[in-house]
PDB file of C-alpha atoms in Angstrom:
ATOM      1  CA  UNK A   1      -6.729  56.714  64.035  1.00 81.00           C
ATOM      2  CA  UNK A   2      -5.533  57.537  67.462  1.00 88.00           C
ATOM      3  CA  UNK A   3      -4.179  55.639  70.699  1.00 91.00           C
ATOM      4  CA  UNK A   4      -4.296  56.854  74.427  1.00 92.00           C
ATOM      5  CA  UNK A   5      -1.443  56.395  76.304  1.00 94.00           C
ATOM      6  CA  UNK A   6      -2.182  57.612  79.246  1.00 92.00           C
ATOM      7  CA  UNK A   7      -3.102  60.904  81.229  1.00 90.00           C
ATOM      8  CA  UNK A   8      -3.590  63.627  77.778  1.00 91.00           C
ATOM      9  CA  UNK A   9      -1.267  61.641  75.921  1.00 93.00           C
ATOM     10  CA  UNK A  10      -2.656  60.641  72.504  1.00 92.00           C
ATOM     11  CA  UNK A  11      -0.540  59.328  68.840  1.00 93.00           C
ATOM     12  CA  UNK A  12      -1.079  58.701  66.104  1.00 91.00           C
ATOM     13  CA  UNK A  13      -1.498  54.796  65.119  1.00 87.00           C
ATOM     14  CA  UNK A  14       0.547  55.660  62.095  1.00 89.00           C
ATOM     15  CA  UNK A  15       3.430  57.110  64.240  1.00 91.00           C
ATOM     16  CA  UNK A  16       3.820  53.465  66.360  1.00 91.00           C
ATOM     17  CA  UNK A  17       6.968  51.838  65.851  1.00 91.00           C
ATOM     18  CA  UNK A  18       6.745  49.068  68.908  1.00 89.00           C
ATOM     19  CA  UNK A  19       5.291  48.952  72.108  1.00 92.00           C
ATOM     20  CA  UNK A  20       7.264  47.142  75.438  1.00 91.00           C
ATOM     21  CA  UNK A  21       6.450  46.086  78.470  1.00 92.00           C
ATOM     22  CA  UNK A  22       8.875  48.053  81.244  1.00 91.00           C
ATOM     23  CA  UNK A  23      11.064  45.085  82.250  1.00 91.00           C
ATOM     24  CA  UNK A  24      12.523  44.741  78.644  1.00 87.00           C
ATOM     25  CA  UNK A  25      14.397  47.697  79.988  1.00 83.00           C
ATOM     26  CA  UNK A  26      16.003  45.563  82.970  1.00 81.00           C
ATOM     27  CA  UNK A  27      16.386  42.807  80.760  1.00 87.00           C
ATOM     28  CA  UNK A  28      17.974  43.598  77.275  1.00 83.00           C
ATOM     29  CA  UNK A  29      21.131  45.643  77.032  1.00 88.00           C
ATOM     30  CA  UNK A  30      19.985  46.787  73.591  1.00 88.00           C
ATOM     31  CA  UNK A  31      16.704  48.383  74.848  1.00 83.00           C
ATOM     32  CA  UNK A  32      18.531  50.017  77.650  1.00 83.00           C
ATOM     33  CA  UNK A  33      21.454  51.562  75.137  1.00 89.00           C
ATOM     34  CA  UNK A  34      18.400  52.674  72.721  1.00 86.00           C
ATOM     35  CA  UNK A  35      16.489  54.701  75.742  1.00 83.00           C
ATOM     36  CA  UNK A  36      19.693  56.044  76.698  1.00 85.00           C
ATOM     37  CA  UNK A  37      20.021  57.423  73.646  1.00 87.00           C
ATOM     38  CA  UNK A  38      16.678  58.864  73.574  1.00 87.00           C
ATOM     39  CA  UNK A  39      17.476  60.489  76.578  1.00 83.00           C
ATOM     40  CA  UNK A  40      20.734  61.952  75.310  1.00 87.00           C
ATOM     41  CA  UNK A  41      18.586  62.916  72.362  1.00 87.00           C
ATOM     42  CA  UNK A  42      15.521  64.435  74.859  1.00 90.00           C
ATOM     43  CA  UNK A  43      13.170  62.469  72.975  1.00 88.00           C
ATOM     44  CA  UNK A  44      11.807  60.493  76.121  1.00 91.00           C
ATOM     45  CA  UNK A  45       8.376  61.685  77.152  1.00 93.00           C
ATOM     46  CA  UNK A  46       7.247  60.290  81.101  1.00 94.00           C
ATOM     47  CA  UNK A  47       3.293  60.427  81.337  1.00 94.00           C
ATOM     48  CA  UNK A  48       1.247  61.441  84.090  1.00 87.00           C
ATOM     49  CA  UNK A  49       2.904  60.533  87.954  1.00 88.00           C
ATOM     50  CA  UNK A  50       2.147  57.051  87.849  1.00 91.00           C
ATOM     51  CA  UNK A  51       4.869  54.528  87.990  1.00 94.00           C
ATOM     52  CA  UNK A  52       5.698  53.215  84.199  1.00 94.00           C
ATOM     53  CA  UNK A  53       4.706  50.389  82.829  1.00 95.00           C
ATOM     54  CA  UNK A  54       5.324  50.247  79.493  1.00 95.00           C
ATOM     55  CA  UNK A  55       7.384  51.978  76.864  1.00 93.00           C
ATOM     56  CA  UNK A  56       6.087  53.004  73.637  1.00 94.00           C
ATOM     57  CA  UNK A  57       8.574  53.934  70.524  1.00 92.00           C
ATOM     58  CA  UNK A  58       7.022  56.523  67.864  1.00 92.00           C
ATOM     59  CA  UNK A  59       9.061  57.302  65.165  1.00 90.00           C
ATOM     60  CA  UNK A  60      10.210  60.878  66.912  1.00 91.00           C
ATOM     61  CA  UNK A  61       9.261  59.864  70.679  1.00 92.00           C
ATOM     62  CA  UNK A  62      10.084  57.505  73.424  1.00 93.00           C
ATOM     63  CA  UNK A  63       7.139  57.514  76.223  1.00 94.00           C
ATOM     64  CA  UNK A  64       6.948  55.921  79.147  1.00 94.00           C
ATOM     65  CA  UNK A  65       2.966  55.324  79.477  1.00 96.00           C
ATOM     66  CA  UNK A  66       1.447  54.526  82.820  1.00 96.00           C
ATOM     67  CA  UNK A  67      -0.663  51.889  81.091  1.00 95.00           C
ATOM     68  CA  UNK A  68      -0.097  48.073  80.564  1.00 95.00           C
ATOM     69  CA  UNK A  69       2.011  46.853  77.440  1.00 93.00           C
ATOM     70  CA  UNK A  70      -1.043  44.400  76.775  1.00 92.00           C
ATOM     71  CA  UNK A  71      -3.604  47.169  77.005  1.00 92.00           C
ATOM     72  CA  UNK A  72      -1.869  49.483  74.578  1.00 92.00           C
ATOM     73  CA  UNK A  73      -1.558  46.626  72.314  1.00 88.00           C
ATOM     74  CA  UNK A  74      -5.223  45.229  72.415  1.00 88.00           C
ATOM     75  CA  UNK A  75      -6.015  49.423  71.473  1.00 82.00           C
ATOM     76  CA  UNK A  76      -2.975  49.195  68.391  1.00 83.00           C
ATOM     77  CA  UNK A  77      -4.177  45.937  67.125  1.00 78.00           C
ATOM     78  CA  UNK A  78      -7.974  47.473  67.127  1.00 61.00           C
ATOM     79  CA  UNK A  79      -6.657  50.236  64.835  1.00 52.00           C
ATOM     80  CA  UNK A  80      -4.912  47.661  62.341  1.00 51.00           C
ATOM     81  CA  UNK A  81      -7.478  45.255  62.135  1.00 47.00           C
ATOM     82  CA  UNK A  82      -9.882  48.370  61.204  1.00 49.00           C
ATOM     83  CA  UNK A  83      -7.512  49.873  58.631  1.00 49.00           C
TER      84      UNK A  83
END
């Protein structure tokens, strides 16, 4: 199964690690260090133009995704409860 994340951005459901909403990043030192690294690592994908509001962690990418936290969730949680 697949999930959108946003402008032609589409994973794997078996790839997802977690999915945040944007202000974790403001708010926890630990999320901050991890994106950093990411970054230092060039594994940090931005989607589309639109302002981020959520990050999603693959188990090779970071993404920023234009779309909600509790969107991209209600989409995961479809693919679990199918599988």
């Amino acid at each position: 199964m697949y999930i959108h994340l946003g402008g032609e951005r589409i994973i794997r459901s078996a790839e997802l690690v977690a999915i945040f909403d944007i202000s974790i990043e403001k708010s926890s030192k630990i999320s901050k260090q991890f994106v950093n690294h990411a970054c230092q690592q060039k594994n940090v994908e931005y989607i589309g133009e639109e302002e981020a509001k959520s990050i999603v962690v693959t188990k090779s990418t970071v993404y920023y995704s234009p779309i909600s936290s509790s969107t991209l969730k209600k989409r995961a949680k479809v693919f679990v409860a199918n599988a």
